[in-house]
Amino acid sequence: MSSDAPSEPFFSVLGAVQARRGDAPLPLGSPQQRALLAMLLLRRNDVVALDEIIDGLWGEELPRTAVGTVRSHVYRLRRALGPRIATHGQGYLLDCGPGALDLDVFEQLVADARACTAAERTGEAAELLAGALKLWRGTPLAGVPGPHAAIHRARLSELRLSVLLERIELDLRLGRHARLVPELTRLCAEHPLHGRLRELAGIALARSGPTGRPAGDEPVGRPHRTRPGPPPAPRPGTQPRAEPGTAPGTQPGTRPGPPPAGHASPAARERPVPADAATAQPRPAQLPFSPGDLIGRTETVRNLLDALTRPRAGSVAVAAVTGTGGVGKSALAVHVAQRLRDRFPDGQLYASLRGTSAEPADPGTVLAGFLQALGAEDEAIPDGREERAALFRTTVADRRILLLLDDARDAAQVEALLPGSPGCAVLVTGRAALDGLPAVRRVRLEPLAGPQALALLGAVVGPERIAAEPGQAAALAERCGGLPLALRLAGARLAARPSWSVSDFVRLLDGSHPAFPALPPFAVFPASAGSQDAITACVRPSYDLLDDEEARLFRLLALTRRGATDVTGAAALGGLPPARAGQFLERMTGLGLLESPCPGVYRQYSLLRMFGAERSREEDRPDERAAALTRFLDHLLAVARTVHAAERPGHHVCGLLPPDGRPGRPGGPDSRRRLVDPEHDGALGVAARTLEAVPSAVAVAADLALAVEPLLEGSYLWAQSLDPVRRILRTAQDQGHLRAAGRAGYVLGSALAQLGRLDEADGILDTAEHAALAVRDDAVRTEILNRRAHVCQYRAHWRRADTLHREAVAVGEAYGSTWACRNARASSVSTLLRLSRRDEAAEISRTTLASAIDAGDHHGEAYALYNLGLTARHLGRTDEAVARHRQSAALSARHGRPTVEAMNLVSETTAQLAGNRLPEAVECGERAVAATRRIGWRAAEVRALRLLGSALAAAGDRKRAGARPAQSADVLVPSGRSRRPLDPSLPPLPPGGTS
């Protein structure tokens, strides 16, 4: 990249796909988005057809949304890279200037080197090739999916190897034989079948002088000891004892020290070396069996191999693998260590440090075992730990030895076992973070993601059984929590019972029993024997290390079934001061029973949660569990109150105001997300389960449902709320609790209306209104009236909608809620436009915007801007309409409301079409489809697809336009919508009192 054009990005494909502008990396998005960029880069300045892109990304397994996904990727890449990606018909072209891609720079340097070779400037050519090879940052196109990337990854790897061979041949011409020996040894181990590499290695060894070894003395392709090892350890009566400070077997008066790689030590050059010196030294090989199929850990294995073979100068390579029980730490470490056997020819030592047991291994005892394995006689091993550590470091000082220390409790246990010479490497595993360990690489293993978990399950069970029941197999993998240990257990049980179906097995795991009852113990290193199942055997040792209070909190955390809990939530569950709860959580995290994804937040993996729930059923009384859930429900309501007060400023709902009557500060994005987490059980799920144990908590549960309703509508998470809110409503009705029934009914009716189930929504909202009216819950009644008006809008009952909007305003004014009045007026704008009352609609839009800004109501401000866009379009002012919708979308995105952002994209597409701006309409329509699909808003997706089809047809793209109606019909079929046909010209039903 030229220095006079810093604004131009520089692209990299010789490693991970990256782009930088100056020193700043550019956001390139998901791996698949990077795969698309890689295709354009490898065909830079040439058009890549859409069909080629789709084939390159997915191959034979085409998703139905392939075209839309590609266009979304291109749109996001344009946002990151600017307009350098151009559309050409049905394809795309990436404008990439000279020197803007590392592959171009590499190829130019290689071409220059070959020109120097032709001119017999061998030294210059070798330096140019060495510089070219420094551009590589690992595996080309690393982490990029798809068949196109796989093909070019292999091609580029071959290109690098061929250039590397050219450079090695030039170095041989220049007489650099000795320094090539270690490099060629490593390359032969990596490419054992490469004949030319073996030939060059033999040449380098033969020419490397007195330190070399004649070719054929040892199989080429295996690492050589290019310096002699120390003589055999002394035995009583055979040799004089070594002087203090010398290694066993070292001649008195000489001090061992690691010479530079590839050179013999000075002492070795001064005296003859016995022919059997290397073989006389004990070479322990203690590594356990490796399972072999480490699915989903390829990148982690590569990182560890790199860390252990490329230490910092003068330092011991230490790598640490940590993670919860059953996540596969030991299996991974053994696999990596087995891969490194040839790199450490002087031996491999293994010790289980039993960090999760009540009596962890004593480092002194472990050192004694290591010294015995290295040839020390029992009487020569000192008694003290420090003396043993010193002797161990002396013994391995001139050797290349790999240590695998499994299941460490803490850094202090490991430190005494670390060698001091840079020729050795150490791989440590443990459940704790091992923060004090001087590791050059740390890996925190996470459970396998869905596809990798299924692949591991299939490797044990057989892929045909997984393919026969993919849905049930996915449920089983989820039940196993992605933990390799659990997946292997489940697979082993199924494999031993070929007549069972996967669904049969899933039905057995109904949550009322241990994870895998009656299973024989199974692990890479079995933790127990007898009748205990291996999951319990894996978790129990860490649990047993907790004191009574800590164990109690661990059990209670499992009752919520949530993905994550913060310190205050845990304190509420345990009835503890937050500071004490925080101490307990940190202690559990240190033992691998919890994970801390960010400061102050802790989570239990699913199998640990099942273990904790099982222990709670055994050890906690029902009233204790009920009290803990009640406390936690109160805590969730306290958090949700602050959210509701911030989202509905000026809407003072009884039961939802914070205790001091002031809104307070809303929770951060993480706490808000955890209230309605779509991947884990959110606040509503906790509320519904609490009512099973404590039905009298229904008022708190209904208040909680009402408090989180703004979050449901802001992110379109209505579908996830249906089941728990139904259960809350049913409990309220069974108890005759009218206020709770009105509030839960409002939330349930809102969810059904937003999901298009209009008839069901109408009935529930009508019942909820009667309940709210009976108890004079006007704060909720005004919202119910507004929501019923939305249902009328959707059915094109404009005059009835207008009446309901006016009634909602009147109830809000009587109650004194400025937010309710503003919201109902804003919601009426769409109705007024349909009734041709444009001036009134424009005036309401302006006044609600000013009111929202004064109140700090970001949602109301975004909605008022949306209404101004609608009004401007109806008045024929396209530029103003587009500008307003973009303002509203940007504000919504900034405040985390994807629903309103998607709504604006749909309406902007309509405005662009109305202004006959067809390219803009097509691009905006594609973004609208992607946005609505991302949040699962089916009605809006249908509208966006139809608008996009109209834009494509008007632009002359009849083929693509014809597919849109069919796609919109496909979207509608499974959505469970009302049988009443919808007016396709209507905008999608807006969220939370918007239209």
XYZ file of N, CA, C and O in Angstrom, residues 857-986:
520
model
N -38.025 10.902 25.346
C -38.638 9.645 24.909
C -38.062 9.292 23.530
O -38.570 9.736 22.502
N -36.998 8.490 23.503
C -36.341 8.180 22.234
C -37.241 7.368 21.323
O -37.246 7.569 20.097
N -38.001 6.458 21.912
C -38.929 5.668 21.095
C -39.996 6.573 20.482
O -40.298 6.469 19.290
N -40.569 7.448 21.294
C -41.578 8.365 20.779
C -41.008 9.299 19.724
O -41.683 9.631 18.737
N -39.767 9.733 19.906
C -39.123 10.598 18.915
C -38.948 9.856 17.591
O -39.232 10.406 16.514
N -38.467 8.607 17.664
C -38.276 7.818 16.443
C -39.605 7.578 15.745
O -39.702 7.646 14.511
N -40.664 7.341 16.539
C -41.956 7.080 15.919
C -42.561 8.334 15.300
O -43.175 8.285 14.233
N -42.357 9.477 15.943
C -42.843 10.726 15.371
C -42.131 11.033 14.056
O -42.757 11.507 13.085
N -40.837 10.766 13.986
C -40.097 10.948 12.731
C -40.630 10.006 11.655
O -40.743 10.376 10.484
N -40.945 8.789 12.051
C -41.548 7.841 11.107
C -42.873 8.382 10.575
O -43.146 8.335 9.362
N -43.697 8.919 11.488
C -44.975 9.483 11.057
C -44.793 10.671 10.122
O -45.552 10.852 9.164
N -43.789 11.489 10.391
C -43.516 12.612 9.487
C -43.126 12.102 8.109
O -43.469 12.726 7.086
N -42.393 10.977 8.068
C -42.066 10.382 6.769
C -43.302 9.896 6.044
O -43.457 10.108 4.835
N -44.212 9.225 6.774
C -45.473 8.777 6.159
C -46.255 9.958 5.606
O -46.760 9.933 4.468
N -46.377 10.999 6.415
C -47.163 12.165 6.010
C -46.543 12.840 4.795
O -47.260 13.232 3.852
N -45.231 12.998 4.785
C -44.559 13.615 3.644
C -44.799 12.803 2.379
O -45.023 13.374 1.295
N -44.781 11.477 2.473
C -45.037 10.667 1.278
C -46.450 10.864 0.777
O -46.681 10.976 -0.441
N -47.415 10.920 1.684
C -48.802 11.131 1.259
C -48.994 12.500 0.619
O -49.905 12.686 -0.200
N -48.131 13.455 1.010
C -48.223 14.793 0.427
C -47.348 14.931 -0.812
O -47.223 16.030 -1.364
N -46.704 13.818 -1.239
C -45.909 13.842 -2.464
C -44.506 14.391 -2.283
O -43.820 14.655 -3.284
N -44.029 14.542 -1.055
C -42.694 15.099 -0.819
C -41.731 13.931 -0.535
O -41.424 13.609 0.614
N -41.236 13.332 -1.614
C -40.433 12.108 -1.497
C -39.121 12.337 -0.764
O -38.732 11.542 0.105
N -38.414 13.419 -1.109
C -37.121 13.675 -0.456
C -37.283 13.789 1.053
O -36.492 13.238 1.829
N -38.295 14.517 1.472
C -38.527 14.688 2.899
C -38.898 13.357 3.549
O -38.436 13.043 4.659
N -39.708 12.564 2.864
C -40.117 11.268 3.417
C -38.902 10.372 3.647
O -38.740 9.759 4.714
N -38.015 10.293 2.636
C -36.830 9.447 2.763
C -35.943 9.941 3.901
O -35.433 9.154 4.720
N -35.750 11.246 3.983
C -34.898 11.808 5.028
C -35.454 11.509 6.414
O -34.698 11.146 7.346
N -36.770 11.650 6.600
C -37.375 11.387 7.907
C -37.232 9.913 8.302
O -36.937 9.580 9.446
N -37.473 9.019 7.326
C -37.361 7.591 7.636
C -35.929 7.219 8.001
O -35.703 6.397 8.893
N -34.965 7.823 7.340
C -33.571 7.520 7.666
C -33.200 8.070 9.046
O -32.441 7.432 9.790
N -33.708 9.255 9.379
C -33.486 9.786 10.720
C -34.043 8.838 11.774
O -33.403 8.534 12.783
N -35.260 8.403 11.535
C -35.923 7.525 12.502
C -35.192 6.193 12.622
O -34.984 5.673 13.731
N -34.758 5.628 11.486
C -34.053 4.340 11.511
C -32.734 4.462 12.260
O -32.371 3.585 13.053
N -32.011 5.553 12.027
C -30.724 5.740 12.709
C -30.925 5.875 14.212
O -30.167 5.303 15.018
N -31.943 6.628 14.623
C -32.218 6.793 16.053
C -32.608 5.460 16.674
O -32.184 5.123 17.790
N -33.409 4.665 15.973
C -33.837 3.367 16.494
C -32.662 2.408 16.625
O -32.553 1.673 17.609
N -31.782 2.422 15.629
C -30.612 1.544 15.694
C -29.717 1.934 16.864
O -29.172 1.075 17.560
N -29.585 3.246 17.083
C -28.712 3.725 18.146
C -29.226 3.298 19.516
O -28.442 3.069 20.446
N -30.537 3.179 19.658
C -31.118 2.852 20.963
C -31.633 1.410 21.026
O -32.426 1.079 21.907
N -31.189 0.579 20.082
C -31.471 -0.845 20.182
C -32.911 -1.231 19.959
O -33.442 -2.068 20.694
N -33.554 -0.657 18.923
C -34.943 -1.013 18.597
C -35.015 -1.479 17.150
O -35.402 -0.731 16.256
N -34.622 -2.723 16.883
C -34.604 -3.205 15.501
C -35.971 -3.237 14.842
O -36.067 -3.181 13.627
N -37.044 -3.323 15.632
C -38.378 -3.350 15.039
C -38.684 -2.037 14.333
O -39.155 -2.029 13.189
N -38.436 -0.919 15.004
C -38.719 0.379 14.386
C -37.762 0.636 13.227
O -38.134 1.232 12.208
N -36.532 0.168 13.344
C -35.578 0.308 12.241
C -36.099 -0.418 11.001
O -36.072 0.129 9.880
N -36.592 -1.652 11.176
C -37.129 -2.412 10.045
C -38.362 -1.739 9.470
O -38.553 -1.684 8.241
N -39.213 -1.218 10.347
C -40.423 -0.536 9.901
C -40.084 0.641 8.987
O -40.731 0.891 7.963
N -39.050 1.392 9.339
C -38.648 2.530 8.520
C -38.091 2.098 7.172
O -38.303 2.772 6.155
N -37.355 0.980 7.138
C -36.836 0.491 5.870
C -37.970 0.118 4.914
O -37.907 0.398 3.710
N -39.020 -0.510 5.450
C -40.183 -0.850 4.615
C -40.821 0.422 4.059
O -41.116 0.524 2.856
N -41.031 1.413 4.923
C -41.699 2.632 4.470
C -40.809 3.462 3.559
O -41.295 4.129 2.643
N -39.493 3.444 3.786
C -38.600 4.165 2.867
C -38.645 3.529 1.475
O -38.602 4.234 0.465
N -38.728 2.184 1.427
C -38.849 1.519 0.125
C -40.098 2.001 -0.609
O -40.073 2.272 -1.823
N -41.211 2.134 0.120
C -42.442 2.645 -0.474
C -42.230 4.057 -1.009
O -42.681 4.398 -2.117
N -41.550 4.900 -0.243
C -41.302 6.280 -0.681
C -40.411 6.319 -1.918
O -40.650 7.106 -2.845
N -39.373 5.490 -1.941
C -38.485 5.462 -3.103
C -39.241 5.011 -4.348
O -39.039 5.546 -5.446
N -40.131 4.047 -4.184
C -40.964 3.613 -5.319
C -41.886 4.736 -5.771
O -42.060 4.973 -6.977
N -42.481 5.426 -4.805
C -43.389 6.523 -5.150
C -42.658 7.612 -5.918
O -43.245 8.282 -6.786
N -41.387 7.822 -5.629
C -40.592 8.813 -6.338
C -39.928 8.260 -7.584
O -39.109 8.958 -8.200
N -40.247 7.009 -7.961
C -39.705 6.360 -9.160
C -38.173 6.261 -9.108
O -37.500 6.314 -10.137
N -37.623 6.102 -7.914
C -36.176 5.915 -7.762
C -35.920 4.411 -7.649
O -35.788 3.863 -6.552
N -35.844 3.771 -8.781
C -35.891 2.321 -8.791
C -34.635 1.662 -8.215
O -34.747 0.714 -7.418
N -33.409 2.077 -8.573
C -32.245 1.433 -7.932
C -32.253 1.579 -6.418
O -31.942 0.640 -5.683
N -32.615 2.794 -5.948
C -32.675 3.003 -4.502
C -33.758 2.153 -3.865
O -33.594 1.625 -2.757
N -34.885 2.008 -4.563
C -35.981 1.196 -4.029
C -35.574 -0.267 -3.925
O -35.895 -0.958 -2.941
N -34.842 -0.774 -4.938
C -34.405 -2.167 -4.905
C -33.445 -2.387 -3.739
O -33.589 -3.339 -2.955
N -32.452 -1.500 -3.599
C -31.474 -1.672 -2.528
C -32.131 -1.569 -1.155
O -31.884 -2.390 -0.264
N -33.002 -0.595 -0.980
C -33.675 -0.426 0.301
C -34.607 -1.605 0.569
O -34.724 -2.079 1.704
N -35.273 -2.090 -0.475
C -36.152 -3.239 -0.309
C -35.411 -4.481 0.128
O -35.894 -5.254 0.963
N -34.217 -4.689 -0.422
C -33.410 -5.839 -0.007
C -33.020 -5.718 1.460
O -33.045 -6.697 2.211
N -32.660 -4.508 1.890
C -32.307 -4.312 3.295
C -33.526 -4.503 4.190
O -33.421 -5.028 5.299
N -34.700 -4.075 3.692
C -35.922 -4.241 4.481
C -36.259 -5.717 4.659
O -36.634 -6.162 5.754
N -36.118 -6.502 3.581
C -36.372 -7.940 3.690
C -35.417 -8.568 4.699
O -35.822 -9.352 5.563
N -34.135 -8.217 4.600
C -33.150 -8.792 5.520
C -33.447 -8.400 6.962
O -33.354 -9.221 7.874
N -33.811 -7.134 7.182
C -34.053 -6.657 8.547
C -35.283 -7.317 9.155
O -35.269 -7.721 10.331
N -36.364 -7.416 8.401
C -37.577 -8.043 8.939
C -37.392 -9.539 9.164
O -37.895 -10.106 10.130
N -36.628 -10.156 8.267
C -36.378 -11.596 8.428
C -35.505 -11.864 9.642
O -35.671 -12.865 10.343
N -34.547 -10.955 9.892
C -33.614 -11.134 11.007
C -34.346 -11.179 12.343
O -33.954 -11.908 13.250
N -35.412 -10.405 12.485
C -36.130 -10.379 13.765
C -37.394 -11.237 13.732
O -38.123 -11.296 14.720
N -37.656 -11.896 12.606
C -38.796 -12.801 12.532
C -40.144 -12.124 12.425
O -41.156 -12.691 12.834
N -40.191 -10.910 11.846
C -41.445 -10.164 11.723
C -42.085 -10.512 10.384
O -41.800 -9.911 9.363
N -42.971 -11.489 10.387
C -43.485 -12.055 9.147
C -44.332 -11.065 8.348
O -44.207 -10.977 7.125
N -45.224 -10.346 9.014
C -46.086 -9.405 8.285
C -45.251 -8.348 7.571
O -45.506 -7.996 6.417
N -44.251 -7.835 8.248
C -43.395 -6.826 7.632
C -42.560 -7.439 6.518
O -42.281 -6.793 5.502
N -42.149 -8.688 6.696
C -41.368 -9.348 5.646
C -42.196 -9.523 4.376
O -41.709 -9.320 3.260
N -43.473 -9.903 4.542
C -44.361 -10.028 3.383
C -44.463 -8.699 2.642
O -44.350 -8.627 1.411
N -44.693 -7.638 3.405
C -44.800 -6.304 2.797
C -43.510 -5.936 2.077
O -43.527 -5.433 0.957
N -42.356 -6.206 2.708
C -41.076 -5.870 2.096
C -40.834 -6.674 0.824
O -40.323 -6.142 -0.178
N -41.194 -7.949 0.836
C -41.027 -8.779 -0.359
C -41.881 -8.267 -1.517
O -41.432 -8.231 -2.669
N -43.104 -7.863 -1.219
C -43.980 -7.360 -2.289
C -43.463 -6.039 -2.838
O -43.488 -5.799 -4.053
N -42.995 -5.176 -1.967
C -42.428 -3.911 -2.431
C -41.175 -4.153 -3.272
O -40.977 -3.501 -4.311
N -40.337 -5.073 -2.833
C -39.134 -5.379 -3.588
C -39.493 -5.956 -4.953
O -38.863 -5.622 -5.966
N -40.496 -6.828 -4.977
C -40.946 -7.361 -6.263
C -41.421 -6.264 -7.198
O -41.115 -6.261 -8.398
N -42.170 -5.298 -6.663
C -42.638 -4.174 -7.490
C -41.467 -3.353 -8.010
O -41.448 -2.934 -9.173
N -40.465 -3.118 -7.159
C -39.307 -2.338 -7.574
C -38.516 -3.071 -8.655
O -38.063 -2.456 -9.639
N -38.344 -4.373 -8.496
C -37.608 -5.141 -9.497
C -38.350 -5.169 -10.826
O -37.745 -5.052 -11.904
N -39.678 -5.335 -10.755
C -40.468 -5.346 -11.985
C -40.381 -4.004 -12.703
O -40.207 -3.934 -13.929
N -40.485 -2.918 -11.948
C -40.398 -1.594 -12.563
C -39.018 -1.343 -13.142
O -38.868 -0.612 -14.142
N -37.977 -1.981 -12.541
C -36.612 -1.810 -13.045
C -36.321 -2.747 -14.203
O -35.220 -2.726 -14.753
N -37.280 -3.601 -14.571
C -37.111 -4.487 -15.708
C -36.579 -5.865 -15.379
O -36.345 -6.664 -16.282
N -36.387 -6.171 -14.108
C -35.868 -7.483 -13.705
C -37.052 -8.403 -13.431
O -37.395 -8.709 -12.285
N -37.698 -8.852 -14.503
C -38.942 -9.622 -14.368
C -38.711 -10.982 -13.698
O -39.565 -11.461 -12.958
N -37.567 -11.585 -13.986
C -37.314 -12.919 -13.443
C -37.289 -12.890 -11.924
O -37.960 -13.678 -11.260
N -36.486 -11.979 -11.346
C -36.407 -11.892 -9.887
C -37.708 -11.364 -9.294
O -38.126 -11.763 -8.210
N -38.341 -10.450 -10.011
C -39.591 -9.886 -9.500
C -40.660 -10.958 -9.361
O -41.439 -10.960 -8.407
N -40.683 -11.915 -10.292
C -41.718 -12.941 -10.259
C -41.611 -13.870 -9.078
O -42.590 -14.497 -8.683
N -40.415 -13.967 -8.504
C -40.233 -14.881 -7.379
C -40.728 -14.302 -6.073
O -40.972 -15.033 -5.115
N -40.903 -12.971 -6.014
C -41.232 -12.353 -4.724
C -42.631 -12.710 -4.216
O -42.789 -12.984 -3.033
N -43.681 -12.706 -5.073
C -44.999 -13.099 -4.537
C -45.011 -14.507 -3.957
O -45.621 -14.762 -2.930
N -44.289 -15.435 -4.632
C -44.241 -16.803 -4.110
C -43.538 -16.840 -2.759
O -43.958 -17.547 -1.838
N -42.473 -16.062 -2.636
C -41.768 -16.024 -1.357
C -42.649 -15.452 -0.256
O -42.656 -15.943 0.872
N -43.397 -14.395 -0.587
C -44.262 -13.802 0.435
C -45.360 -14.768 0.842
O -45.754 -14.832 2.000
N -45.846 -15.559 -0.116
C -46.862 -16.563 0.233
C -46.269 -17.623 1.151
O -46.900 -18.070 2.106
N -45.020 -18.036 0.868
C -44.358 -19.014 1.736
C -44.218 -18.489 3.155
O -44.325 -19.230 4.126
N -43.948 -17.195 3.282
C -43.794 -16.603 4.606
C -45.102 -16.651 5.367
O -45.147 -16.923 6.563
N -46.203 -16.410 4.662
C -47.492 -16.331 5.345
C -48.009 -17.689 5.792
O -48.678 -17.799 6.807
N -47.688 -18.754 5.055
C -48.297 -20.048 5.330
C -48.079 -20.532 6.757
O -49.017 -20.888 7.448
N -46.830 -20.547 7.270
C -46.641 -21.103 8.611
C -46.843 -20.127 9.742
O -46.569 -20.451 10.867
N -47.286 -18.924 9.463
C -47.256 -17.908 10.502
C -48.457 -17.930 11.426
O -48.521 -17.186 12.381
N -49.469 -18.740 11.142
C -50.614 -18.818 12.033
C -51.431 -17.551 12.043
O -51.990 -17.156 13.050
N -51.566 -16.897 10.905
C -52.262 -15.621 10.874
C -53.769 -15.832 10.855
O -54.275 -16.914 10.637
N -54.496 -14.745 11.066
C -55.941 -14.787 11.005
C -56.390 -15.210 9.617
O -55.744 -14.932 8.619
N -57.539 -15.893 9.535
C -58.050 -16.309 8.225
C -58.538 -15.120 7.413
O -58.703 -15.217 6.209
N -58.797 -14.040 8.078
C -59.280 -12.860 7.374
C -58.169 -12.314 6.492
O -57.057 -12.067 6.953
N -58.398 -12.117 5.188
C -57.333 -11.624 4.322
C -56.920 -10.216 4.708
O -57.736 -9.392 5.099
N -55.607 -9.949 4.602
C -55.068 -8.645 4.934
C -54.933 -7.803 3.680
O -54.667 -8.309 2.596
N -55.110 -6.516 3.850
C -54.915 -5.579 2.754
C -53.422 -5.501 2.458
O -52.639 -5.030 3.276
N -52.970 -5.973 1.272
C -51.532 -5.980 1.006
C -50.935 -4.595 0.880
O -49.722 -4.444 0.914
N -51.742 -3.577 0.744
C -51.192 -2.230 0.615
C -50.897 -1.592 1.963
O -50.302 -0.530 2.043
N -51.330 -2.254 3.056
C -51.114 -1.678 4.382
C -49.664 -1.809 4.796
O -48.993 -2.781 4.454
